[in-house]
Amino acid sequence: MTTNTPNALQTQTPQNDSEQQPAGGIVSRSLIGVVLIFIESAIALMLRLDPKLRQLAYPLAKAGTVVCIRSYLPHTTIYATFGYRGVLLDSQLPANVNADITVNAYSFQLVNALINHSPSHIESLQIRGEAVMVENFKAFLLRVGVGGAIQNLITKFTGNQKPKPTAESQAKQNSDYQQKIAEQAERIDTLSTENKRLSIQLAELASKQKSTFVAMIVAAFAAIVSTVLHFFI
């Protein structure tokens, strides 16, 4: 019976990673590499087509932000490095580089965040890091989501820049319209009342003018009669 002494343990040489890595792990790493290349290319295309997305990515690229994304079920770690040439995705962190932002979430939460164009799905992710940098990253995720990308493409090709109104905004808009209609109706009633008052004043002035004209005619006739009588009587 032999015992393992500390010296014996120190003299043992570690096996090569390739020998320890089972075949299934190699296939999984290769599959992850293919998926990362696809996502990286898709993000690059979105950055090229969407000026707003480039604007959101600029502060992250300027700071050379590195994001560590840890997903569970299955357990996977991905690193995203922002740069002026795009977003570089890798399964290993480059040497002498620390992650600025850490994202912890289940895989389905990450999928929902990428597929749906909803702030609630972004907020469900556990994102840690400097506050301003985290807010910039959340804005980037919200814009880069598949739902947001599809909406941006539809907007680009249709030229429709107006977003679909929500129920709250639609209700507020209807309330504003009703208020404007009520104000217009009140103005119309005021103008109608003023118009009636002016019509009455105009009729009174016309009546006074007619009476004055008749009085002038009577006075002129009386003056003429008085003059004739003065000379002939």
Tab-separated table of N, CA and C in Angstrom, residues 26 50 57 62 66 71 81 91 93 105-106 117 130 135 151 157 161 164 231 233:
chain	number	residue	atom	x	y	z
A	26	ILE	N	-15.511	19.018	-26.715
A	26	ILE	CA	-14.904	19.616	-27.901
A	26	ILE	C	-15.968	20.004	-28.911
A	50	ASP	N	-27.899	50.391	-38.641
A	50	ASP	CA	-28.652	51.171	-37.657
A	50	ASP	C	-27.761	52.243	-37.041
A	57	ALA	N	-23.545	52.129	-29.064
A	57	ALA	CA	-22.343	51.317	-28.870
A	57	ALA	C	-21.083	52.161	-28.740
A	62	LYS	N	-15.619	53.135	-26.984
A	62	LYS	CA	-14.602	54.113	-26.606
A	62	LYS	C	-13.865	53.669	-25.344
A	66	VAL	N	-15.472	45.354	-21.705
A	66	VAL	CA	-15.482	43.898	-21.776
A	66	VAL	C	-16.632	43.402	-20.902
A	71	SER	N	-24.231	32.175	-18.351
A	71	SER	CA	-25.582	31.618	-18.468
A	71	SER	C	-25.632	30.271	-17.756
A	81	THR	N	-16.291	41.899	-26.225
A	81	THR	CA	-15.390	43.052	-26.158
A	81	THR	C	-15.831	44.078	-27.192
A	91	SER	N	-15.193	32.736	-26.155
A	91	SER	CA	-15.500	31.908	-24.995
A	91	SER	C	-14.424	31.991	-23.932
A	93	LEU	N	-11.516	34.715	-21.888
A	93	LEU	CA	-11.127	36.096	-21.636
A	93	LEU	C	-9.671	36.291	-22.052
A	105	ALA	N	-27.461	35.118	-15.786
A	105	ALA	CA	-28.859	34.862	-16.127
A	105	ALA	C	-28.995	33.431	-16.627
A	106	TYR	N	-30.219	32.944	-16.597
A	106	TYR	CA	-30.500	31.663	-17.214
A	106	TYR	C	-30.524	31.831	-18.729
A	117	HIS	N	-38.284	42.761	-27.799
A	117	HIS	CA	-37.887	44.174	-27.722
A	117	HIS	C	-38.594	44.787	-26.527
A	130	GLU	N	-20.132	49.306	-13.331
A	130	GLU	CA	-20.266	50.745	-13.112
A	130	GLU	C	-21.603	51.223	-13.671
A	135	GLU	N	-25.936	51.128	-17.715
A	135	GLU	CA	-27.073	51.741	-18.422
A	135	GLU	C	-26.820	51.792	-19.917
A	151	GLN	N	-38.001	45.732	-36.112
A	151	GLN	CA	-38.718	47.015	-36.155
A	151	GLN	C	-37.886	48.080	-36.860
A	157	PHE	N	-37.137	50.480	-44.293
A	157	PHE	CA	-37.627	50.227	-45.655
A	157	PHE	C	-38.978	50.883	-45.923
A	161	GLN	N	-41.360	56.444	-39.378
A	161	GLN	CA	-40.564	56.710	-38.194
A	161	GLN	C	-41.404	56.763	-36.930
A	164	LYS	N	-45.380	52.460	-32.790
A	164	LYS	CA	-46.767	52.096	-32.533
A	164	LYS	C	-47.175	52.637	-31.176
A	231	PHE	N	-91.999	134.526	-46.754
A	231	PHE	CA	-91.917	135.430	-47.875
A	231	PHE	C	-93.282	135.724	-48.499
A	233	ILE	N	-96.448	135.439	-46.984
A	233	ILE	CA	-97.570	135.844	-46.127
A	233	ILE	C	-97.241	137.187	-45.491
